CSV table of C-alpha atoms in Angstrom, one decimal:
chain,number,residue,atom,x,y,z
A,1,SER,CA,-4.5,-45.8,11.2
A,2,ALA,CA,-6.7,-48.5,9.6
A,3,ALA,CA,-3.9,-51.1,9.6
A,4,VAL,CA,-3.2,-50.2,13.3
A,5,CYS,CA,-7.0,-50.8,14.1
A,6,VAL,CA,-7.0,-54.1,12.2
A,7,VAL,CA,-3.9,-55.5,14.0
A,8,VAL,CA,-5.2,-54.5,17.4
A,9,GLU,CA,-8.7,-56.0,17.0
A,10,LEU,CA,-7.1,-59.2,15.8
A,11,LEU,CA,-4.7,-59.4,18.9
A,12,TYR,CA,-7.8,-58.4,21.1
A,13,CYS,CA,-9.9,-61.3,19.8
A,14,LEU,CA,-6.8,-63.8,20.0
A,15,VAL,CA,-6.1,-62.6,23.8
A,16,THR,CA,-9.7,-62.7,24.8
A,17,ARG,CA,-10.7,-65.8,22.7
A,18,ARG,CA,-13.3,-64.1,20.9
A,19,LYS,CA,-14.5,-65.0,17.3
A,20,ARG,CA,-12.3,-63.0,14.9
A,21,THR,CA,-14.4,-59.8,13.7
A,22,VAL,CA,-11.7,-58.2,11.3
A,23,GLY,CA,-13.7,-59.5,8.5
A,24,ASP,CA,-16.6,-57.1,9.0
A,25,LEU,CA,-14.2,-54.2,8.2
A,26,SER,CA,-15.5,-52.0,11.2
A,27,ALA,CA,-11.9,-51.9,12.4
A,28,VAL,CA,-11.1,-50.4,9.1
A,29,VAL,CA,-13.9,-47.9,9.2
A,30,THR,CA,-12.6,-46.9,12.8
A,31,GLY,CA,-9.2,-46.4,11.8
A,32,VAL,CA,-10.3,-44.1,8.5
A,33,ILE,CA,-12.7,-42.2,10.6
A,34,LEU,CA,-10.3,-41.4,13.5
A,35,ALA,CA,-7.4,-40.3,10.6
A,36,PHE,CA,-9.9,-38.2,9.2
A,37,SER,CA,-10.5,-36.3,12.4
A,38,LEU,CA,-6.8,-35.5,12.8
A,39,PRO,CA,-4.5,-33.1,11.0
A,40,ALA,CA,-1.8,-34.4,8.7
A,41,SER,CA,1.0,-33.6,11.0
A,42,CYS,CA,-0.5,-35.7,13.9
A,43,PRO,CA,2.6,-38.1,15.0
A,44,TYR,CA,2.1,-41.8,14.0
A,45,TRP,CA,2.4,-43.1,17.5
A,46,VAL,CA,-0.3,-40.7,18.9
A,47,VAL,CA,-2.5,-42.2,16.3
A,48,ALA,CA,-1.7,-45.6,17.2
A,49,VAL,CA,-2.8,-45.0,20.8
A,50,GLY,CA,-5.9,-43.5,19.9
A,51,ASP,CA,-6.6,-46.6,17.6
A,52,ALA,CA,-5.8,-48.8,20.4
A,53,PHE,CA,-8.0,-47.0,22.9
A,54,ALA,CA,-11.0,-46.9,20.3
A,55,ILE,CA,-10.7,-50.7,19.5
A,56,ILE,CA,-9.8,-52.2,23.0
A,57,VAL,CA,-11.7,-49.9,25.4
A,58,VAL,CA,-14.5,-48.0,23.5
A,59,LYS,CA,-15.5,-51.0,21.3
A,60,GLY,CA,-14.0,-54.2,22.8
A,61,PHE,CA,-14.5,-53.9,26.6
A,62,ILE,CA,-18.2,-53.0,26.0
A,63,GLY,CA,-18.8,-56.2,24.1
A,64,GLY,CA,-17.7,-55.5,20.5
A,65,LEU,CA,-19.4,-54.2,17.4
A,66,GLY,CA,-23.1,-53.8,18.1
A,67,GLN,CA,-22.7,-53.3,21.8
A,68,ASN,CA,-20.6,-50.0,22.2
A,69,VAL,CA,-22.3,-47.0,23.4
A,70,PHE,CA,-19.8,-44.5,22.1
A,71,ASN,CA,-18.5,-44.2,18.6
A,72,PRO,CA,-15.0,-45.6,18.7
A,73,ALA,CA,-13.5,-43.3,16.5
A,74,LEU,CA,-14.7,-40.3,18.5
A,75,GLY,CA,-13.5,-42.1,21.9
A,76,GLY,CA,-9.9,-42.3,20.5
A,77,ARG,CA,-10.0,-38.9,19.4
A,78,ALA,CA,-11.2,-37.6,22.9
A,79,LEU,CA,-8.4,-39.4,24.3
A,80,ILE,CA,-5.9,-37.9,22.0
A,81,MET,CA,-7.5,-34.3,23.1
A,82,LEU,CA,-7.4,-35.1,26.6
A,83,PHE,CA,-3.5,-36.0,26.8
A,84,TRP,CA,-2.0,-34.5,23.6
A,85,PRO,CA,-4.1,-31.6,22.6
A,86,ALA,CA,-1.0,-29.8,20.9
A,87,THR,CA,-1.0,-32.5,18.4
A,88,ILE,CA,-4.7,-31.9,16.9
A,89,THR,CA,-4.6,-28.4,17.1
A,90,ARG,CA,-1.2,-27.5,15.0
A,91,TYR,CA,-2.3,-27.5,11.3
A,92,GLY,CA,0.6,-27.6,8.8
A,93,THR,CA,0.8,-25.2,6.0
A,94,GLU,CA,3.7,-26.9,4.0
A,95,ALA,CA,4.1,-30.4,2.8
A,96,VAL,CA,5.3,-32.9,5.6
A,97,ASP,CA,7.2,-35.9,4.6
A,98,ALA,CA,5.0,-39.0,5.4
A,99,PHE,CA,8.0,-41.4,6.2
A,100,ASN,CA,10.0,-38.8,8.3
A,101,PHE,CA,9.7,-40.6,11.5
A,102,GLY,CA,12.3,-38.1,13.2
A,103,ALA,CA,11.7,-34.4,14.3
A,104,VAL,CA,9.7,-32.4,11.8
A,105,ASP,CA,9.5,-28.6,11.9
A,106,ILE,CA,5.8,-27.7,11.1
A,107,VAL,CA,4.9,-24.1,9.8
A,108,SER,CA,1.6,-23.9,11.6
A,109,SER,CA,-0.9,-21.4,11.1
A,110,SER,CA,-4.5,-20.9,12.7
A,111,THR,CA,-7.6,-22.5,11.1
A,112,PRO,CA,-10.7,-20.8,10.2
A,113,LEU,CA,-12.5,-22.0,13.3
A,114,GLN,CA,-9.6,-21.0,15.5
A,115,THR,CA,-9.8,-17.3,14.0
A,116,MET,CA,-13.6,-17.4,14.6
A,117,ALA,CA,-13.0,-18.1,18.3
A,118,ARG,CA,-11.5,-14.5,18.7
A,119,PRO,CA,-14.2,-13.6,17.4
A,120,ALA,CA,-13.4,-12.7,13.8
A,121,LEU,CA,-14.1,-13.9,10.3
A,122,PRO,CA,-11.3,-15.9,8.6
A,123,GLU,CA,-9.1,-14.6,5.9
A,124,ALA,CA,-10.1,-17.9,3.9
A,125,SER,CA,-13.1,-17.1,1.4
A,126,LEU,CA,-16.3,-19.0,1.6
A,127,LEU,CA,-15.1,-20.6,-1.8
A,128,ASP,CA,-11.9,-21.9,-0.1
A,129,MET,CA,-13.8,-23.2,2.8
A,130,PHE,CA,-16.3,-25.2,0.2
A,131,LEU,CA,-13.3,-26.5,-1.8
A,132,GLY,CA,-11.3,-27.3,1.1
A,133,THR,CA,-8.0,-25.1,0.4
A,134,ILE,CA,-7.9,-24.4,4.1
A,135,GLY,CA,-6.1,-25.7,7.4
A,136,GLY,CA,-7.7,-28.3,9.4
A,137,CYS,CA,-7.8,-32.0,9.8
A,138,ILE,CA,-7.6,-34.2,7.0
A,139,GLY,CA,-11.1,-35.1,6.4
A,140,GLU,CA,-13.2,-31.9,7.6
A,141,VAL,CA,-12.0,-29.4,5.4
A,142,CYS,CA,-13.3,-29.9,1.8
A,143,THR,CA,-17.3,-29.4,2.0
A,144,LEU,CA,-17.7,-30.3,-1.4
A,145,ALA,CA,-16.2,-33.8,-1.0
A,146,LEU,CA,-18.2,-34.2,2.3
A,147,LEU,CA,-21.7,-33.3,0.5
A,148,ILE,CA,-20.8,-35.7,-2.2
A,149,GLY,CA,-20.1,-38.3,0.4
A,150,LEU,CA,-23.6,-37.3,2.1
A,151,VAL,CA,-25.5,-37.7,-1.4
A,152,TYR,CA,-23.8,-41.2,-2.0
A,153,LEU,CA,-24.8,-42.6,1.3
A,154,LEU,CA,-28.2,-41.3,1.1
A,155,VAL,CA,-28.7,-42.6,-2.7
A,156,ARG,CA,-27.6,-46.0,-1.3
A,157,ARG,CA,-29.7,-45.8,1.6
A,158,VAL,CA,-26.8,-46.3,4.1
A,159,ILE,CA,-27.9,-43.6,6.2
A,160,SER,CA,-31.0,-41.3,6.7
A,161,TRP,CA,-31.1,-37.7,6.3
A,162,ARG,CA,-32.8,-36.9,9.6
A,163,ILE,CA,-29.7,-36.8,11.6
A,164,PRO,CA,-27.4,-34.7,9.3
A,165,VAL,CA,-30.3,-32.3,8.3
A,166,ALA,CA,-31.1,-31.8,12.0
A,167,TYR,CA,-27.7,-31.6,13.0
A,168,ILE,CA,-26.4,-28.9,10.3
A,169,GLY,CA,-29.8,-27.1,10.5
A,170,THR,CA,-29.8,-26.6,14.3
A,171,MET,CA,-26.2,-25.0,14.0
A,172,ALA,CA,-27.4,-22.9,11.0
A,173,VAL,CA,-30.3,-21.5,13.2
A,174,LEU,CA,-28.3,-21.0,16.3
A,175,THR,CA,-25.4,-19.2,14.6
A,176,LEU,CA,-27.8,-17.0,12.5
A,177,VAL,CA,-29.5,-16.1,15.8
A,178,PHE,CA,-26.3,-15.7,17.9
A,179,TYR,CA,-23.8,-14.5,15.3
A,180,LYS,CA,-20.7,-12.4,16.4
A,181,THR,CA,-20.0,-10.4,13.5
A,182,ASP,CA,-21.6,-8.0,11.3
A,183,SER,CA,-23.2,-10.5,8.9
A,184,ALA,CA,-25.2,-13.3,10.4
A,185,LEU,CA,-25.5,-15.1,7.2
A,186,THR,CA,-21.7,-14.9,6.7
A,187,TRP,CA,-21.0,-16.3,10.1
A,188,MET,CA,-23.6,-19.2,9.9
A,189,LEU,CA,-22.0,-20.3,6.6
A,190,TYR,CA,-18.4,-20.1,8.1
A,191,SER,CA,-19.6,-21.8,11.3
A,192,ILE,CA,-21.1,-24.9,9.4
A,193,MET,CA,-18.3,-25.2,7.0
A,194,GLY,CA,-15.5,-24.6,9.5
A,195,GLY,CA,-14.2,-27.6,11.6
A,196,GLY,CA,-15.7,-31.0,11.7
A,197,ALA,CA,-19.3,-30.2,11.9
A,198,MET,CA,-19.9,-31.7,8.3
A,199,LEU,CA,-17.7,-34.6,8.8
A,200,GLY,CA,-19.4,-35.3,12.3
A,201,ALA,CA,-23.0,-34.9,11.1
A,202,ILE,CA,-22.5,-37.1,8.0
A,203,PHE,CA,-20.2,-39.9,9.1
A,204,MET,CA,-20.0,-40.0,12.8
A,205,ALA,CA,-23.3,-38.9,14.2
A,206,THR,CA,-25.0,-41.4,11.8
A,207,ASP,CA,-23.2,-44.3,13.1
A,208,TYR,CA,-25.9,-47.2,13.4
A,209,VAL,CA,-25.1,-48.6,16.7
A,210,THR,CA,-24.5,-45.1,18.7
A,211,SER,CA,-27.6,-43.5,17.3
A,212,PRO,CA,-31.3,-43.6,17.7
A,213,THR,CA,-33.2,-46.0,15.6
A,214,LEU,CA,-36.6,-44.3,15.6
A,215,PRO,CA,-37.2,-41.4,13.1
A,216,SER,CA,-38.5,-39.0,15.5
A,217,ALA,CA,-35.7,-39.8,18.0
A,218,GLN,CA,-33.2,-39.3,15.3
A,219,LEU,CA,-34.3,-35.7,14.7
A,220,VAL,CA,-34.2,-35.0,18.3
A,221,TYR,CA,-30.6,-36.6,18.4
A,222,GLY,CA,-29.4,-34.6,15.6
A,223,ILE,CA,-30.9,-31.2,17.2
A,224,GLY,CA,-29.0,-32.0,20.3
A,225,CYS,CA,-25.7,-32.5,18.5
A,226,GLY,CA,-26.1,-29.4,16.8
A,227,ALA,CA,-26.9,-27.4,19.9
A,228,LEU,CA,-24.3,-28.7,21.9
A,229,THR,CA,-21.5,-28.1,19.1
A,230,VAL,CA,-22.4,-24.6,19.0
A,231,LEU,CA,-22.4,-24.3,22.9
A,232,PHE,CA,-19.2,-25.9,23.2
A,233,ARG,CA,-17.6,-23.5,20.4
A,234,TYR,CA,-18.9,-20.5,22.0
A,235,PHE,CA,-18.1,-21.3,25.7
A,236,GLY,CA,-15.5,-24.2,25.5
A,237,LEU,CA,-12.0,-24.4,26.0
A,238,PHE,CA,-11.4,-25.5,22.3
A,239,PRO,CA,-13.0,-23.9,19.2
A,240,GLU,CA,-14.2,-27.2,18.1
A,241,GLY,CA,-16.8,-29.2,19.8
A,242,VAL,CA,-18.2,-31.8,17.6
A,243,THR,CA,-16.4,-34.6,19.5
A,244,TYR,CA,-17.8,-34.2,22.9
A,245,ALA,CA,-21.2,-33.2,21.5
A,246,ILE,CA,-21.5,-36.3,19.7
A,247,LEU,CA,-20.3,-38.5,22.4
A,248,ILE,CA,-22.7,-37.0,24.9
A,249,MET,CA,-25.7,-37.6,22.6
A,250,ASN,CA,-24.4,-41.1,22.0
A,251,ALA,CA,-25.0,-41.6,25.7
A,252,CYS,CA,-28.4,-40.5,25.3
A,253,ALA,CA,-29.3,-42.4,22.1
A,254,TRP,CA,-31.1,-45.3,24.1
A,255,ALA,CA,-33.0,-43.1,26.3
A,256,LEU,CA,-34.2,-41.1,23.2
A,257,ASP,CA,-35.7,-44.2,21.5
A,258,ARG,CA,-37.5,-44.9,24.6
A,259,ALA,CA,-38.8,-41.5,25.5
A,260,VAL,CA,-40.1,-40.5,22.0
A,261,PRO,CA,-43.5,-41.8,21.6
A,262,VAL,CA,-44.0,-44.3,18.7
A,263,LYS,CA,-47.3,-44.0,16.9
A,264,ARG,CA,-48.9,-47.5,16.8
A,265,PHE,CA,-51.0,-48.2,13.7
A,266,GLY,CA,-53.9,-50.9,13.9
A,267,VAL,CA,-54.6,-50.1,17.5
A,268,GLY,CA,-57.5,-48.6,18.8
A,269,LYS,CA,-57.9,-45.7,21.4
A,270,GLY,CA,-58.6,-48.6,24.2
A,271,GLY,CA,-55.5,-50.5,23.1
A,272,ALA,CA,-57.5,-53.2,21.4
A,273,GLY,CA,-56.6,-54.2,17.6
A,274,LYS,CA,-59.0,-53.1,15.2
């Protein structure tokens, strides 16, 4: 996936006679994030189509890195969800030969999130959810690994804590209040560890270009992502709602930066500087 994104971006720059931007590694990041949001059984050609759409349409047509309104990887996944939904709703329970380009019989089973859509609690334990011994997309299953990634990004000051905390915190509160089984706490824990909520909150919603820059706006943005994710999971056609929740909030990021008031220091009540 990363290799396809690099090749597509290079060809796009050559055709449009733009400066070659492969060296900034943004295409690699897009390819990796898109692969993480897909199951291992997703056909290679579907991944390539999603990569091309992410680089050419979502990123390139808007103006390139720093100009895109939507997260390119999520844009590619949204296209795959629209045209080939079966490829991202079948999760293999057995090893698949990565180099077998022919027909592959996949022993599929429901993921914990699909079980919760019934609604019912998954057979997998909370420890299985935390360690990632469950079905799901490549990068969403292991909560422990995602939390390690979060700590690393926070320590390196690559991202701020506001968006992930507001995102997951909003989901936790809403699923605690509107739980669907006997235990509100258990339902909440399964909800935040199931599906791509952690992956989206840490690695997708925090994208510099498509998220707000002001601290207060980031909190509102994260709250919106969490609320929409729960809304789509409870009333949507698919058990997952992270993709469209973040894309919708991407479109609102610029408005949030302008709508949320900024506290100005060194300015008096009348507007004159002190």
